[in-house]
mmCIF file with all atom_site columns, C-alpha atoms in Angstrom:
data_model
loop_
_atom_site.group_PDB
_atom_site.id
_atom_site.type_symbol
_atom_site.label_atom_id
_atom_site.label_alt_id
_atom_site.label_comp_id
_atom_site.label_asym_id
_atom_site.label_entity_id
_atom_site.label_seq_id
_atom_site.pdbx_PDB_ins_code
_atom_site.Cartn_x
_atom_site.Cartn_y
_atom_site.Cartn_z
_atom_site.occupancy
_atom_site.B_iso_or_equiv
_atom_site.pdbx_formal_charge
_atom_site.auth_seq_id
_atom_site.auth_comp_id
_atom_site.auth_asym_id
_atom_site.auth_atom_id
_atom_site.pdbx_PDB_model_num
ATOM 1  C CA . MET A 1 1  ? -26.432 30.279  -25.503 1.00 0.00 ? 1  MET A CA 1
ATOM 2  C CA . ALA A 1 2  ? -23.558 28.616  -24.816 1.00 0.00 ? 2  ALA A CA 1
ATOM 3  C CA . ALA A 1 3  ? -22.939 25.149  -26.571 1.00 0.00 ? 3  ALA A CA 1
ATOM 4  C CA . LYS A 1 4  ? -24.072 22.121  -24.862 1.00 0.00 ? 4  LYS A CA 1
ATOM 5  C CA . THR A 1 5  ? -20.945 19.598  -25.194 1.00 0.00 ? 5  THR A CA 1
ATOM 6  C CA . ALA A 1 6  ? -20.722 18.154  -21.625 1.00 0.00 ? 6  ALA A CA 1
ATOM 7  C CA . ASN A 1 7  ? -21.530 14.404  -21.010 1.00 0.00 ? 7  ASN A CA 1
ATOM 8  C CA . VAL A 1 8  ? -23.129 12.746  -17.907 1.00 0.00 ? 8  VAL A CA 1
ATOM 9  C CA . THR A 1 9  ? -23.166 9.264   -17.440 1.00 0.00 ? 9  THR A CA 1
ATOM 10 C CA . ALA A 1 10 ? -24.841 7.458   -14.505 1.00 0.00 ? 10 ALA A CA 1
ATOM 11 C CA . ARG A 1 11 ? -25.575 3.853   -13.776 1.00 0.00 ? 11 ARG A CA 1
ATOM 12 C CA . VAL A 1 12 ? -29.505 3.258   -12.932 1.00 0.00 ? 12 VAL A CA 1
ATOM 13 C CA . GLN A 1 13 ? -31.450 -0.241  -12.380 1.00 0.00 ? 13 GLN A CA 1
ATOM 14 C CA . PRO A 1 14 ? -32.734 -0.888  -16.196 1.00 0.00 ? 14 PRO A CA 1
ATOM 15 C CA . GLU A 1 15 ? -36.572 -0.795  -14.952 1.00 0.00 ? 15 GLU A CA 1
ATOM 16 C CA . ILE A 1 16 ? -36.256 2.299   -13.160 1.00 0.00 ? 16 ILE A CA 1
ATOM 17 C CA . LYS A 1 17 ? -34.713 3.812   -16.320 1.00 0.00 ? 17 LYS A CA 1
ATOM 18 C CA . GLN A 1 18 ? -37.370 2.370   -18.272 1.00 0.00 ? 18 GLN A CA 1
ATOM 19 C CA . LYS A 1 19 ? -40.181 3.734   -15.804 1.00 0.00 ? 19 LYS A CA 1
ATOM 20 C CA . ALA A 1 20 ? -38.770 6.966   -15.368 1.00 0.00 ? 20 ALA A CA 1
ATOM 21 C CA . GLU A 1 21 ? -38.158 7.635   -19.297 1.00 0.00 ? 21 GLU A CA 1
ATOM 22 C CA . ALA A 1 22 ? -41.651 6.378   -20.375 1.00 0.00 ? 22 ALA A CA 1
ATOM 23 C CA . ILE A 1 23 ? -43.204 9.040   -18.077 1.00 0.00 ? 23 ILE A CA 1
ATOM 24 C CA . LEU A 1 24 ? -40.824 11.540  -19.375 1.00 0.00 ? 24 LEU A CA 1
ATOM 25 C CA . ASP A 1 25 ? -41.783 10.540  -22.889 1.00 0.00 ? 25 ASP A CA 1
ATOM 26 C CA . GLN A 1 26 ? -45.479 11.115  -22.122 1.00 0.00 ? 26 GLN A CA 1
ATOM 27 C CA . LEU A 1 27 ? -44.403 14.672  -20.989 1.00 0.00 ? 27 LEU A CA 1
ATOM 28 C CA . GLY A 1 28 ? -42.512 15.221  -23.859 1.00 0.00 ? 28 GLY A CA 1
ATOM 29 C CA . ILE A 1 29 ? -39.333 15.938  -21.907 1.00 0.00 ? 29 ILE A CA 1
ATOM 30 C CA . PRO A 1 30 ? -35.977 14.521  -23.260 1.00 0.00 ? 30 PRO A CA 1
ATOM 31 C CA . VAL A 1 31 ? -33.854 13.324  -20.382 1.00 0.00 ? 31 VAL A CA 1
ATOM 32 C CA . SER A 1 32 ? -31.262 15.769  -21.285 1.00 0.00 ? 32 SER A CA 1
ATOM 33 C CA . VAL A 1 33 ? -33.786 18.605  -20.434 1.00 0.00 ? 33 VAL A CA 1
ATOM 34 C CA . LEU A 1 34 ? -34.420 16.959  -16.882 1.00 0.00 ? 34 LEU A CA 1
ATOM 35 C CA . ILE A 1 35 ? -30.774 16.616  -16.122 1.00 0.00 ? 35 ILE A CA 1
ATOM 36 C CA . ASP A 1 36 ? -30.019 19.953  -17.332 1.00 0.00 ? 36 ASP A CA 1
ATOM 37 C CA . SER A 1 37 ? -32.879 21.710  -15.193 1.00 0.00 ? 37 SER A CA 1
ATOM 38 C CA . LEU A 1 38 ? -31.933 19.866  -12.460 1.00 0.00 ? 38 LEU A CA 1
ATOM 39 C CA . TYR A 1 39 ? -28.407 21.058  -12.278 1.00 0.00 ? 39 TYR A CA 1
ATOM 40 C CA . ARG A 1 40 ? -29.457 24.792  -12.848 1.00 0.00 ? 40 ARG A CA 1
ATOM 41 C CA . GLN A 1 41 ? -31.734 24.018  -9.576  1.00 0.00 ? 41 GLN A CA 1
ATOM 42 C CA . ILE A 1 42 ? -28.773 22.862  -7.471  1.00 0.00 ? 42 ILE A CA 1
ATOM 43 C CA . ILE A 1 43 ? -26.702 25.903  -8.865  1.00 0.00 ? 43 ILE A CA 1
ATOM 44 C CA . MET A 1 44 ? -29.657 28.374  -8.447  1.00 0.00 ? 44 MET A CA 1
ATOM 45 C CA . THR A 1 45 ? -30.708 26.911  -4.828  1.00 0.00 ? 45 THR A CA 1
ATOM 46 C CA . ASN A 1 46 ? -26.785 25.618  -3.977  1.00 0.00 ? 46 ASN A CA 1
ATOM 47 C CA . SER A 1 47 ? -28.858 22.664  -2.569  1.00 0.00 ? 47 SER A CA 1
ATOM 48 C CA . ILE A 1 48 ? -30.630 19.733  -3.816  1.00 0.00 ? 48 ILE A CA 1
ATOM 49 C CA . PRO A 1 49 ? -33.938 20.776  -4.742  1.00 0.00 ? 49 PRO A CA 1
ATOM 50 C CA . TYR A 1 50 ? -35.886 18.131  -3.031  1.00 0.00 ? 50 TYR A CA 1
ATOM 51 C CA . SER A 1 51 ? -35.481 16.757  0.531   1.00 0.00 ? 51 SER A CA 1
ATOM 52 C CA . PHE A 1 52 ? -34.495 12.952  1.325   1.00 0.00 ? 52 PHE A CA 1
ATOM 53 C CA . ARG A 1 53 ? -36.349 11.677  4.163   1.00 0.00 ? 53 ARG A CA 1
ATOM 54 C CA . ILE A 1 54 ? -37.974 8.564   5.142   1.00 0.00 ? 54 ILE A CA 1
ATOM 55 C CA . PRO A 1 55 ? -41.641 9.108   4.909   1.00 0.00 ? 55 PRO A CA 1
ATOM 56 C CA . ALA A 1 56 ? -43.298 9.187   8.346   1.00 0.00 ? 56 ALA A CA 1
ATOM 57 C CA . LEU A 1 57 ? -45.532 6.285   9.073   1.00 0.00 ? 57 LEU A CA 1
ATOM 58 C CA . PRO A 1 58 ? -48.348 6.775   11.909  1.00 0.00 ? 58 PRO A CA 1
ATOM 59 C CA . THR A 1 59 ? -47.311 5.328   15.437  1.00 0.00 ? 59 THR A CA 1
ATOM 60 C CA . GLN A 1 60 ? -49.771 3.754   17.340  1.00 0.00 ? 60 GLN A CA 1
ATOM 61 C CA . ASP A 1 61 ? -49.817 6.871   19.579  1.00 0.00 ? 61 ASP A CA 1
ATOM 62 C CA . GLU A 1 62 ? -51.030 8.601   16.439  1.00 0.00 ? 62 GLU A CA 1
ATOM 63 C CA . LEU A 1 63 ? -54.230 6.255   15.447  1.00 0.00 ? 63 LEU A CA 1
ATOM 64 C CA . SER A 1 64 ? -57.445 5.418   17.022  1.00 0.00 ? 64 SER A CA 1
ATOM 65 C CA . ALA A 1 65 ? -57.720 2.380   18.528  1.00 0.00 ? 65 ALA A CA 1
ATOM 66 C CA . GLU A 1 66 ? -60.434 1.203   15.980  1.00 0.00 ? 66 GLU A CA 1
ATOM 67 C CA . GLN A 1 67 ? -57.586 2.188   13.284  1.00 0.00 ? 67 GLN A CA 1
ATOM 68 C CA . PHE A 1 68 ? -55.107 0.298   15.107  1.00 0.00 ? 68 PHE A CA 1
ATOM 69 C CA . ASN A 1 69 ? -57.504 -2.947  15.313  1.00 0.00 ? 69 ASN A CA 1
ATOM 70 C CA . GLN A 1 70 ? -58.285 -2.263  11.530  1.00 0.00 ? 70 GLN A CA 1
ATOM 71 C CA . MET A 1 71 ? -54.487 -2.129  10.257  1.00 0.00 ? 71 MET A CA 1
ATOM 72 C CA . MET A 1 72 ? -53.271 -5.114  12.578  1.00 0.00 ? 72 MET A CA 1
ATOM 73 C CA . GLU A 1 73 ? -56.453 -7.548  11.256  1.00 0.00 ? 73 GLU A CA 1
ATOM 74 C CA . LYS A 1 74 ? -55.784 -6.433  7.622   1.00 0.00 ? 74 LYS A CA 1
ATOM 75 C CA . ARG A 1 75 ? -51.758 -7.318  8.185   1.00 0.00 ? 75 ARG A CA 1
ATOM 76 C CA . LEU A 1 76 ? -52.618 -10.480 9.990   1.00 0.00 ? 76 LEU A CA 1
ATOM 77 C CA . ASN A 1 77 ? -55.020 -11.624 7.197   1.00 0.00 ? 77 ASN A CA 1
ATOM 78 C CA . GLN A 1 78 ? -52.058 -11.075 4.492   1.00 0.00 ? 78 GLN A CA 1
ATOM 79 C CA . ALA A 1 79 ? -49.700 -13.082 6.544   1.00 0.00 ? 79 ALA A CA 1
ATOM 80 C CA . LYS A 1 80 ? -52.364 -15.750 6.855   1.00 0.00 ? 80 LYS A CA 1
ATOM 81 C CA . ALA A 1 81 ? -52.920 -15.460 3.555   1.00 0.00 ? 81 ALA A CA 1
ATOM 82 C CA . GLY A 1 82 ? -49.228 -15.887 2.433   1.00 0.00 ? 82 GLY A CA 1
ATOM 83 C CA . GLN A 1 83 ? -48.865 -12.486 1.404   1.00 0.00 ? 83 GLN A CA 1
ATOM 84 C CA . GLY A 1 84 ? -45.851 -11.607 3.081   1.00 0.00 ? 84 GLY A CA 1
ATOM 85 C CA . MET A 1 85 ? -42.058 -12.106 2.894   1.00 0.00 ? 85 MET A CA 1
ATOM 86 C CA . ASP A 1 86 ? -39.808 -13.621 5.142   1.00 0.00 ? 86 ASP A CA 1
ATOM 87 C CA . LEU A 1 87 ? -37.252 -11.566 7.375   1.00 0.00 ? 87 LEU A CA 1
ATOM 88 C CA . ASN A 1 88 ? -34.216 -12.047 5.282   1.00 0.00 ? 88 ASN A CA 1
ATOM 89 C CA . SER A 1 89 ? -36.351 -11.120 1.920   1.00 0.00 ? 89 SER A CA 1
ATOM 90 C CA . ALA A 1 90 ? -37.321 -8.084  3.653   1.00 0.00 ? 90 ALA A CA 1
ATOM 91 C CA . PHE A 1 91 ? -34.088 -6.841  4.537   1.00 0.00 ? 91 PHE A CA 1
ATOM 92 C CA . ALA A 1 92 ? -32.438 -7.704  1.430   1.00 0.00 ? 92 ALA A CA 1
ATOM 93 C CA . ARG A 1 93 ? -35.441 -5.428  -0.375  1.00 0.00 ? 93 ARG A CA 1
ATOM 94 C CA . ILE A 1 94 ? -34.895 -2.708  2.216   1.00 0.00 ? 94 ILE A CA 1
ATOM 95 C CA . SER A 1 95 ? -30.802 -2.733  1.372   1.00 0.00 ? 95 SER A CA 1
ATOM 96 C CA . GLU A 1 96 ? -31.635 -2.540  -2.495  1.00 0.00 ? 96 GLU A CA 1
ATOM 97 C CA . SER A 1 97 ? -33.672 0.478   -1.792  1.00 0.00 ? 97 SER A CA 1
ATOM 98 C CA . ILE A 1 98 ? -30.959 2.421   -0.195  1.00 0.00 ? 98 ILE A CA 1
#
């Protein structure tokens, strides 16, 4: 087995790092083992071993009238209760996650 002497450096948001490492700790997997296995999967598949895609949200055509009305009522109640966010904040949040 070859010696592991190469380093990988990546910048991530602190809260993302903390949450991911907590899960890895529960699983008993060191971060270095996870990165090594990811690199090996990239080599074996000649691709990224998972897909990057936007989750499909149901469209109005895919919902029954009752399901659509329930969804709209729920969102209206959230808006009335002040549980939403203004448009600028919503776009800022989307931009941060990209």
